Amino acid sequence: MKKCTHLDQARNVTPRTPQGCEECLKSGDRWVHLRMCLTCGHVGCCDSSKNKHATKHFHATDHAIMRSFEPGESWGWCYIDKLELDFA
């Protein structure tokens, strides 16, 4: 079974914009679901959202590990290894 080799990048971060997607809040746009970068705390919208800011953040920063920022969800994702992670 393949393991994530980037978990060392995950930190105990504080969401930079706990009220929603950082870029969508600035532009007045909407999102479907939220994701939080576990390297810097950036909150971005998911790939089901039209702007896909969480994935754009990964491409701009190489911060590989994110987790769902939805209440009750404890899963995450490594963009590089393309693996779902369990933070429960």
CSV table of C-alpha atoms in Angstrom, one decimal:
chain,number,residue,atom,x,y,z
A,1,MET,CA,0.0,0.0,0.0
A,2,LYS,CA,1.3,3.4,-1.0
A,3,LYS,CA,2.0,5.9,1.8
A,4,CYS,CA,2.1,9.6,1.8
A,5,THR,CA,5.7,10.9,1.9
A,6,HIS,CA,4.7,14.5,2.6
A,7,LEU,CA,3.0,14.3,6.1
A,8,ASP,CA,6.1,16.1,7.5
A,9,GLN,CA,4.8,19.2,5.9
A,10,ALA,CA,1.5,19.2,7.9
A,11,ARG,CA,1.5,21.6,10.8
A,12,ASN,CA,-1.0,22.6,13.5
A,13,VAL,CA,-2.3,25.6,11.7
A,14,THR,CA,-4.9,28.3,12.3
A,15,PRO,CA,-7.3,29.0,9.3
A,16,ARG,CA,-6.4,32.3,7.8
A,17,THR,CA,-10.0,33.0,6.8
A,18,PRO,CA,-12.3,30.8,9.0
A,19,GLN,CA,-15.3,32.3,7.4
A,20,GLY,CA,-14.6,30.9,4.0
A,21,CYS,CA,-12.4,30.7,0.9
A,22,GLU,CA,-9.8,33.5,1.1
A,23,GLU,CA,-10.0,34.4,-2.6
A,24,CYS,CA,-13.7,34.0,-3.0
A,25,LEU,CA,-14.3,36.2,0.0
A,26,LYS,CA,-12.2,38.9,-1.7
A,27,SER,CA,-13.9,38.7,-5.0
A,28,GLY,CA,-17.5,38.1,-3.7
A,29,ASP,CA,-17.7,34.7,-5.3
A,30,ARG,CA,-19.2,31.5,-3.9
A,31,TRP,CA,-17.9,28.0,-3.2
A,32,VAL,CA,-19.2,24.5,-2.7
A,33,HIS,CA,-16.9,23.0,-0.1
A,34,LEU,CA,-13.8,24.3,1.7
A,35,ARG,CA,-10.3,22.9,2.1
A,36,MET,CA,-7.5,24.1,4.4
A,37,CYS,CA,-3.8,23.9,3.7
A,38,LEU,CA,-2.0,22.2,6.6
A,39,THR,CA,1.3,24.0,5.9
A,40,CYS,CA,0.1,27.6,6.1
A,41,GLY,CA,-3.7,27.7,7.0
A,42,HIS,CA,-4.9,28.9,3.6
A,43,VAL,CA,-8.6,28.2,3.2
A,44,GLY,CA,-9.6,27.6,-0.4
A,45,CYS,CA,-12.6,26.2,-2.3
A,46,CYS,CA,-12.7,22.6,-3.5
A,47,ASP,CA,-12.5,21.3,-7.1
A,48,SER,CA,-16.3,21.2,-7.3
A,49,SER,CA,-16.3,25.0,-6.9
A,50,LYS,CA,-15.8,27.0,-10.1
A,51,ASN,CA,-12.6,28.6,-8.9
A,52,LYS,CA,-10.8,25.6,-7.4
A,53,HIS,CA,-8.7,27.9,-5.1
A,54,ALA,CA,-7.4,25.0,-2.9
A,55,THR,CA,-5.8,23.3,-5.9
A,56,LYS,CA,-4.6,26.6,-7.3
A,57,HIS,CA,-2.9,27.3,-3.9
A,58,PHE,CA,-1.1,23.9,-4.1
A,59,HIS,CA,0.2,24.7,-7.6
A,60,ALA,CA,1.4,28.2,-6.5
A,61,THR,CA,3.1,27.0,-3.3
A,62,ASP,CA,3.8,23.3,-3.5
A,63,HIS,CA,2.0,22.9,-0.1
A,64,ALA,CA,1.1,19.3,-0.6
A,65,ILE,CA,-1.2,18.5,2.3
A,66,MET,CA,-4.8,19.8,2.8
A,67,ARG,CA,-7.7,18.7,4.8
A,68,SER,CA,-11.5,19.2,4.6
A,69,PHE,CA,-12.6,22.4,6.3
A,70,GLU,CA,-16.2,21.1,6.5
A,71,PRO,CA,-17.8,20.5,9.9
A,72,GLY,CA,-17.6,16.8,10.9
A,73,GLU,CA,-15.1,15.8,8.2
A,74,SER,CA,-11.7,14.5,9.1
A,75,TRP,CA,-10.2,13.5,5.7
A,76,GLY,CA,-7.4,15.1,3.9
A,77,TRP,CA,-5.5,14.8,0.6
A,78,CYS,CA,-1.9,14.8,-0.6
A,79,TYR,CA,-1.8,16.5,-3.9
A,80,ILE,CA,1.6,15.0,-4.8
A,81,ASP,CA,1.1,11.4,-3.8
A,82,LYS,CA,-2.6,11.6,-4.8
A,83,LEU,CA,-3.7,9.9,-1.6
A,84,GLU,CA,-6.6,10.4,0.7
A,85,LEU,CA,-5.6,10.8,4.3
A,86,ASP,CA,-7.5,10.2,7.6
A,87,PHE,CA,-7.0,12.7,10.3
A,88,ALA,CA,-9.6,11.2,12.7
